[in-house]
Amino acid sequence: MIKVGRIIKALAGFYDVALENDIIQCKARGKFRKEDIKPLVGDWVSIEILPQNKGYILDIQPRKNCLIRPLIANIDQAILVFSCKEPDFSSLLLDRFLAVIESQAIQPIICISKMDLVDENDPIFDMIFQYRKAGYAVYPFSSYKEMGTDIFETLFDGKISVVTGQSGVGKSSLFNRLNHELSLETQEISKALGRGKHTTRHVELIPFKHGWVADTPGFSSLEITLTPLELSQSYHDFKDYSALCRFRGCLHDQEPGCMVKKKVEMHQISQDRYQHYLQFLNEARHRKPKY
Ligand SMILES: Nc1nc2c(ncn2[C@@H]2O[C@H](COP(=O)(O)OP(=O)(O)OP(=O)(O)O)[C@@H](O)[C@H]2O)c(=O)[nH]1
Ligand SMILES: [Mg+2]
Ligand SMILES: [Zn+2]
């Protein structure tokens, strides 16, 4: 029997494929290895079902998007968890994440964790203001003090979400916080999530609020693998203005008549964010092509 489902977990050559009421443990057919195509968590696949809830992946459907770090496909939104402290908030790293996420047309949602560690005069509040001004959804919260966590009641509804961010920012702690919300049939998985302070090692989609959400291992750097042109059109606000730049394919650097630069001069785009952009542009220009 052949059916279509979504890969929700990939570990040691086995893929858990979720069908409507079942999870089938699958192996990939030799064909994929030969063609060097790796099924990813989030992929829609057709599988051949064998006895005892085992099966084989036959085909991978075209992806609407794909992230390399974390390795996951077909995502609706990325919850970018950045802590205000421990580790310190870095707008350079956040802008890097945003460039990568937005270039894949994935909706970014910025969540600022550990808000219990700052007082009301902390510079993080200006940062929150700046990113909201740039048009991003920004939600400050604390998993310890039950501050701002109510937003997560609605945020995940019906969506495929990935929770990503630097190591130690509190992604898994947020998961544990949401844990009691997870429906009964996921109890077994929930227990597995009770690892608390241990570092997350693999990507797995968990059913939550009519959708799916993945906790992911954190990392501290992220390579820009975009071309200069892709980068110049990744930020949603830059992209809007690009149409008004004098030259098509304007990289918003030295070109005359650049609307993005004009908006920076008019303080409508933050100077910091533009400087970060130029730094990434430099990286994108000097990146050696991979063969
Ligand atoms: N003060 C404070 N500490 C927190 C909060 N949330 C998490 N922490 C602490 O931050 C540390 C890291 O938390 P994790 O949830 O494991 O972080 P993570 O983002 O999942 O880390 P990786 O799995 O390595 O990517 C732990 O010591 C937590 O107790 C919070 O809201 N407030
Ligand atoms: Mg974790
Ligand atoms: Zn321009």
Tab-separated table of C-alpha atoms and ligand atoms in Angstrom:
chain	number	residue	atom	x	y	z
A	1	MET	CA	0.000	0.000	0.000
A	2	ILE	CA	1.328	3.457	-0.916
A	3	LYS	CA	0.546	6.572	1.139
A	4	VAL	CA	1.764	10.163	1.505
A	5	GLY	CA	2.970	11.588	4.805
A	6	ARG	CA	5.387	13.992	6.424
A	7	ILE	CA	8.783	13.099	7.868
A	8	ILE	CA	8.751	14.201	11.508
A	9	LYS	CA	12.012	12.667	12.686
A	10	ALA	CA	15.245	11.488	11.090
A	11	LEU	CA	17.728	9.522	13.126
A	12	ALA	CA	20.426	7.032	12.182
A	13	GLY	CA	19.013	6.238	8.743
A	14	PHE	CA	15.427	5.821	9.967
A	15	TYR	CA	12.669	8.259	9.152
A	16	ASP	CA	9.426	8.553	11.122
A	17	VAL	CA	6.685	9.417	8.653
A	18	ALA	CA	3.408	10.752	10.075
A	19	LEU	CA	0.232	9.710	8.308
A	20	GLU	CA	-3.169	10.884	9.485
A	21	ASN	CA	-3.420	8.359	12.324
A	22	ASP	CA	-0.157	6.506	12.267
A	23	ILE	CA	3.570	6.870	12.420
A	24	ILE	CA	5.488	4.590	10.080
A	25	GLN	CA	9.170	3.954	10.583
A	26	CYS	CA	10.799	4.078	7.161
A	27	LYS	CA	14.099	3.555	5.468
A	28	ALA	CA	15.003	5.439	2.319
A	29	ARG	CA	15.356	3.462	-0.886
A	30	GLY	CA	18.809	3.012	-2.402
A	31	LYS	CA	17.825	5.374	-5.186
A	32	PHE	CA	18.170	8.424	-2.926
A	33	ARG	CA	21.649	7.507	-1.820
A	34	LYS	CA	22.701	7.052	-5.417
A	35	GLU	CA	21.263	10.417	-6.391
A	36	ASP	CA	22.710	12.015	-3.242
A	37	ILE	CA	19.283	13.273	-2.147
A	38	LYS	CA	18.677	13.173	1.558
A	39	PRO	CA	15.115	13.090	2.883
A	40	LEU	CA	14.686	15.843	5.478
A	41	VAL	CA	12.454	16.393	8.466
A	42	GLY	CA	9.457	18.291	7.102
A	43	ASP	CA	9.536	16.575	3.713
A	44	TRP	CA	6.321	15.236	2.201
A	45	VAL	CA	7.061	11.751	0.975
A	46	SER	CA	5.256	8.835	-0.581
A	47	ILE	CA	5.939	5.603	1.222
A	48	GLU	CA	5.294	1.952	0.701
A	49	ILE	CA	3.855	0.458	3.865
A	50	LEU	CA	5.086	-2.938	5.032
A	51	PRO	CA	3.763	-5.008	7.956
A	52	GLN	CA	4.351	-3.811	11.564
A	53	ASN	CA	4.288	-0.098	10.792
A	54	LYS	CA	7.489	-0.248	8.783
A	55	GLY	CA	7.977	1.142	5.321
A	56	TYR	CA	10.119	2.534	2.545
A	57	ILE	CA	10.326	6.096	1.275
A	58	LEU	CA	9.710	6.038	-2.469
A	59	ASP	CA	9.623	9.706	-3.421
A	60	ILE	CA	10.155	13.166	-2.004
A	61	GLN	CA	7.744	15.900	-3.092
A	62	PRO	CA	9.185	19.266	-4.172
A	63	ARG	CA	10.080	21.484	-1.173
A	64	LYS	CA	8.567	24.914	-0.699
A	65	ASN	CA	11.647	25.897	1.302
A	66	CYS	CA	14.601	24.373	3.074
A	67	LEU	CA	16.949	25.476	5.838
A	68	ILE	CA	20.452	24.106	6.233
A	69	ARG	CA	20.892	25.067	9.873
A	70	PRO	CA	18.744	23.605	11.323
A	71	LEU	CA	18.254	21.025	8.590
A	72	ILE	CA	14.508	21.083	7.937
A	73	ALA	CA	12.108	21.611	5.010
A	74	ASN	CA	8.633	23.033	4.317
A	75	ILE	CA	8.468	25.421	7.247
A	76	ASP	CA	5.778	28.113	7.646
A	77	GLN	CA	7.485	30.132	10.348
A	78	ALA	CA	10.718	30.306	12.297
A	79	ILE	CA	10.596	31.236	15.956
A	80	LEU	CA	13.959	32.944	16.482
A	81	VAL	CA	14.772	32.724	20.169
A	82	PHE	CA	17.339	35.283	21.294
A	83	SER	CA	18.040	35.837	24.985
A	84	CYS	CA	18.397	39.362	26.355
A	85	LYS	CA	21.188	38.022	28.610
A	86	GLU	CA	23.162	34.779	29.086
A	87	PRO	CA	24.151	34.817	26.258
A	88	ASP	CA	23.962	38.574	25.584
A	89	PHE	CA	21.637	39.735	22.837
A	90	SER	CA	23.400	40.152	19.486
A	91	SER	CA	21.661	42.123	16.771
A	92	LEU	CA	24.453	41.128	14.373
A	93	LEU	CA	23.572	37.457	14.827
A	94	LEU	CA	19.842	38.180	14.662
A	95	ASP	CA	20.238	40.075	11.372
A	96	ARG	CA	22.209	37.133	10.040
A	97	PHE	CA	19.388	34.731	10.947
A	98	LEU	CA	16.807	37.069	9.448
A	99	ALA	CA	18.646	37.261	6.114
A	100	VAL	CA	18.733	33.479	5.828
A	101	ILE	CA	15.150	32.916	7.001
A	102	GLU	CA	13.592	35.668	4.906
A	103	SER	CA	15.475	34.631	1.765
A	104	GLN	CA	13.575	31.316	2.012
A	105	ALA	CA	10.253	33.151	2.353
A	106	ILE	CA	9.794	31.759	5.863
A	107	GLN	CA	7.959	34.040	8.290
A	108	PRO	CA	10.357	35.081	11.078
A	109	ILE	CA	9.059	35.650	14.601
A	110	ILE	CA	11.514	37.134	17.069
A	111	CYS	CA	11.152	35.917	20.656
A	112	ILE	CA	13.356	37.510	23.304
A	113	SER	CA	13.898	35.049	26.150
A	114	LYS	CA	15.021	35.342	29.792
A	115	MET	CA	13.292	38.709	30.291
A	116	ASP	CA	13.350	37.969	34.031
A	117	LEU	CA	17.070	38.873	33.925
A	118	VAL	CA	16.674	42.549	32.946
A	119	ASP	CA	15.161	45.654	34.532
A	120	GLU	CA	12.998	48.176	32.754
A	121	ASN	CA	15.929	50.430	31.748
A	122	ASP	CA	17.752	47.721	29.889
A	123	PRO	CA	18.886	48.531	26.312
A	124	ILE	CA	17.000	45.422	25.121
A	125	PHE	CA	13.813	47.513	25.099
A	126	ASP	CA	15.286	49.837	22.489
A	127	MET	CA	16.240	46.792	20.419
A	128	ILE	CA	12.689	45.469	20.630
A	129	PHE	CA	11.455	48.885	19.481
A	130	GLN	CA	13.913	48.941	16.536
A	131	TYR	CA	12.918	45.513	15.239
A	132	ARG	CA	9.218	46.261	15.590
A	133	LYS	CA	9.801	49.472	13.652
A	134	ALA	CA	11.436	47.398	10.910
A	135	GLY	CA	8.183	45.436	10.691
A	136	TYR	CA	9.000	42.292	12.664
A	137	ALA	CA	6.822	40.582	15.229
A	138	VAL	CA	8.802	40.666	18.491
A	139	TYR	CA	7.679	38.899	21.660
A	140	PRO	CA	9.641	39.229	24.906
A	141	PHE	CA	9.083	36.374	27.353
A	142	SER	CA	10.463	34.399	30.270
A	143	SER	CA	10.041	30.689	30.774
A	144	TYR	CA	10.850	31.102	34.473
A	145	LYS	CA	8.402	33.820	35.451
A	146	GLU	CA	5.536	33.037	33.126
A	147	MET	CA	5.957	36.404	31.413
A	148	GLY	CA	4.661	36.739	27.865
A	149	THR	CA	4.236	33.002	27.346
A	150	ASP	CA	0.520	33.347	26.582
A	151	ILE	CA	1.409	34.407	23.035
A	152	PHE	CA	2.532	30.846	22.376
A	153	GLU	CA	-1.093	29.750	22.784
A	154	THR	CA	-1.905	31.266	19.408
A	155	LEU	CA	1.459	31.604	17.679
A	156	PHE	CA	1.778	27.958	16.714
A	157	ASP	CA	-1.839	27.386	15.742
A	158	GLY	CA	-2.084	25.277	12.593
A	159	LYS	CA	1.466	26.109	11.523
A	160	ILE	CA	4.666	24.191	10.873
A	161	SER	CA	7.142	26.011	13.093
A	162	VAL	CA	10.807	25.645	13.819
A	163	VAL	CA	12.293	27.018	17.027
A	164	THR	CA	15.857	28.073	16.407
A	165	GLY	CA	18.600	30.248	17.898
A	166	GLN	CA	21.966	30.180	19.587
A	167	SER	CA	22.834	27.455	22.075
A	168	GLY	CA	21.683	28.151	25.618
A	169	VAL	CA	19.077	30.830	24.852
A	170	GLY	CA	16.291	28.690	26.299
A	171	LYS	CA	14.614	26.963	23.360
A	172	SER	CA	14.135	23.646	25.134
A	173	SER	CA	13.042	25.446	28.297
A	174	LEU	CA	10.310	27.093	26.269
A	175	PHE	CA	9.308	23.638	25.049
A	176	ASN	CA	9.121	22.362	28.602
A	177	ARG	CA	6.991	25.348	29.506
A	178	LEU	CA	4.588	24.483	26.677
A	179	ASN	CA	4.770	20.830	27.613
A	180	HIS	CA	1.611	20.675	29.702
A	181	GLU	CA	-0.236	22.083	26.699
A	182	LEU	CA	0.753	19.206	24.455
A	183	SER	CA	-2.153	16.894	23.850
A	184	LEU	CA	-2.475	13.496	25.553
A	185	GLU	CA	-1.426	11.367	22.631
A	186	THR	CA	1.927	13.134	22.594
A	187	GLN	CA	2.612	12.323	26.224
A	188	GLU	CA	5.282	9.838	25.376
A	189	ILE	CA	7.104	12.403	23.274
A	190	SER	CA	6.589	15.020	25.960
A	191	LYS	CA	8.362	12.859	28.453
A	192	ALA	CA	11.279	12.611	26.101
A	193	LEU	CA	11.338	16.408	26.046
A	194	GLY	CA	11.744	16.584	29.804
A	195	ARG	CA	15.478	16.670	29.351
A	196	GLY	CA	15.526	20.183	30.772
A	197	LYS	CA	19.016	21.492	30.646
A	198	HIS	CA	20.517	19.011	28.267
A	199	THR	CA	21.576	20.263	24.920
A	200	THR	CA	19.252	19.343	22.078
A	201	ARG	CA	20.888	16.998	19.582
A	202	HIS	CA	18.400	16.367	16.818
A	203	VAL	CA	15.513	17.963	14.958
A	204	GLU	CA	12.058	16.500	15.440
A	205	LEU	CA	8.556	17.769	14.694
A	206	ILE	CA	6.130	17.478	17.617
A	207	PRO	CA	2.353	17.844	17.176
A	208	PHE	CA	1.184	21.025	18.885
A	209	LYS	CA	-1.900	23.250	18.592
A	210	HIS	CA	-3.195	21.767	15.322
A	211	GLY	CA	0.275	22.158	13.826
A	212	TRP	CA	3.803	20.881	14.243
A	213	VAL	CA	6.753	22.433	16.014
A	214	ALA	CA	10.439	21.493	16.058
A	215	ASP	CA	12.951	22.194	18.781
A	216	THR	CA	16.449	22.261	17.267
A	217	PRO	CA	20.065	22.152	18.412
A	218	GLY	CA	21.487	25.639	18.907
A	219	PHE	CA	24.600	26.987	17.258
A	220	SER	CA	26.716	30.091	17.592
A	221	SER	CA	27.411	31.079	14.017
A	222	LEU	CA	25.589	30.880	10.739
A	223	GLU	CA	27.212	31.091	7.348
A	224	ILE	CA	25.607	33.304	4.726
A	225	THR	CA	25.197	30.975	1.758
A	226	LEU	CA	23.240	33.484	-0.319
A	227	THR	CA	24.405	35.235	-3.464
A	228	PRO	CA	24.814	39.023	-3.169
A	229	LEU	CA	21.579	39.516	-5.144
A	230	GLU	CA	19.609	37.077	-2.969
A	231	LEU	CA	20.950	38.831	0.112
A	232	SER	CA	19.992	42.269	-1.228
A	233	GLN	CA	16.391	41.086	-1.509
A	234	SER	CA	16.079	38.951	1.593
A	235	TYR	CA	15.042	41.511	4.257
A	236	HIS	CA	11.374	42.279	3.631
A	237	ASP	CA	11.859	46.015	4.143
A	238	PHE	CA	14.906	46.251	1.831
A	239	LYS	CA	12.982	44.267	-0.755
A	240	ASP	CA	10.099	46.741	-0.660
A	241	TYR	CA	12.459	49.640	-1.378
A	242	SER	CA	14.518	47.725	-3.986
A	243	ALA	CA	11.793	48.370	-6.532
A	244	LEU	CA	12.478	52.095	-6.116
A	245	CYS	CA	16.270	51.879	-6.504
A	246	ARG	CA	17.487	53.392	-9.793
A	247	PHE	CA	19.136	50.190	-10.988
A	248	ARG	CA	17.581	46.794	-11.185
A	249	GLY	CA	19.566	44.328	-9.117
A	250	CYS	CA	20.866	47.184	-6.928
A	251	LEU	CA	22.969	45.759	-4.095
A	252	HIS	CA	22.400	48.898	-1.977
A	253	ASP	CA	26.127	49.516	-1.703
A	254	GLN	CA	27.847	52.083	-3.969
A	255	GLU	CA	25.098	52.394	-6.587
A	256	PRO	CA	23.690	55.882	-7.213
A	257	GLY	CA	19.981	56.422	-6.646
A	258	CYS	CA	19.678	53.653	-4.053
A	259	MET	CA	16.450	53.958	-2.095
A	260	VAL	CA	17.626	51.668	0.714
A	261	LYS	CA	20.618	53.934	1.406
A	262	LYS	CA	18.322	56.943	1.276
A	263	LYS	CA	16.046	55.338	3.896
A	264	VAL	CA	19.083	54.721	6.093
A	265	GLU	CA	20.014	58.431	5.805
A	266	MET	CA	16.434	59.314	6.728
A	267	HIS	CA	16.667	56.985	9.769
A	268	GLN	CA	13.819	54.865	8.465
A	269	ILE	CA	16.163	51.874	8.277
A	270	SER	CA	18.487	51.475	11.237
A	271	GLN	CA	22.122	52.344	10.630
A	272	ASP	CA	23.211	49.219	12.562
A	273	ARG	CA	21.125	46.925	10.454
A	274	TYR	CA	22.498	48.469	7.258
A	275	GLN	CA	26.090	48.085	8.519
A	276	HIS	CA	25.381	44.433	9.290
A	277	TYR	CA	23.968	44.059	5.798
A	278	LEU	CA	27.162	45.475	4.235
A	279	GLN	CA	29.211	43.039	6.286
A	280	PHE	CA	27.125	40.084	5.037
A	281	LEU	CA	27.295	41.437	1.483
A	282	ASN	CA	31.067	41.400	1.743
A	283	GLU	CA	30.919	37.798	2.947
A	284	ALA	CA	28.565	36.810	0.118
A	285	ARG	CA	30.870	38.415	-2.446
A	286	HIS	CA	33.928	36.579	-1.193
A	287	ARG	CA	32.332	33.214	-0.681
A	288	LYS	CA	34.011	30.507	-2.665
A	289	PRO	CA	31.549	28.610	-4.827
A	290	LYS	CA	31.010	24.995	-3.737
A	291	TYR	CA	31.450	22.244	-6.280
B	1	LIG	N1	16.850	33.250	33.829
B	1	LIG	C1	16.349	32.438	32.910
B	1	LIG	N2	17.044	31.351	32.522
B	1	LIG	C2	16.515	30.525	31.599
B	1	LIG	C3	15.233	30.783	31.018
B	1	LIG	N3	14.986	29.809	30.117
B	1	LIG	C4	16.056	28.978	30.130
B	1	LIG	N4	16.982	29.399	31.025
B	1	LIG	C5	18.264	28.723	31.323
B	1	LIG	O1	19.125	28.791	30.189
B	1	LIG	C6	19.915	27.594	30.055
B	1	LIG	C7	19.786	26.997	28.666
B	1	LIG	O2	18.442	26.589	28.450
B	1	LIG	P1	18.006	25.539	27.296
B	1	LIG	O3	16.520	25.586	27.269
B	1	LIG	O4	18.655	24.235	27.462
B	1	LIG	O5	18.629	26.260	26.008
B	1	LIG	P2	18.570	25.755	24.478
B	1	LIG	O6	18.339	26.986	23.679
B	1	LIG	O7	17.604	24.657	24.317
B	1	LIG	O8	20.059	25.222	24.243
B	1	LIG	P3	20.587	24.184	23.109
B	1	LIG	O9	19.733	22.962	23.169
B	1	LIG	O10	22.008	23.964	23.475
B	1	LIG	O11	20.475	24.884	21.788
B	1	LIG	C8	19.431	26.667	31.163
B	1	LIG	O12	20.344	26.750	32.256
B	1	LIG	C9	18.079	27.223	31.549
B	1	LIG	O13	17.750	26.943	32.880
B	1	LIG	C10	14.493	31.936	31.473
B	1	LIG	O14	13.376	32.253	31.037
B	1	LIG	N5	15.104	32.716	32.416
B	2	MG	MG	17.794	22.754	23.533
B	3	ZN	ZN	19.507	49.962	-3.663
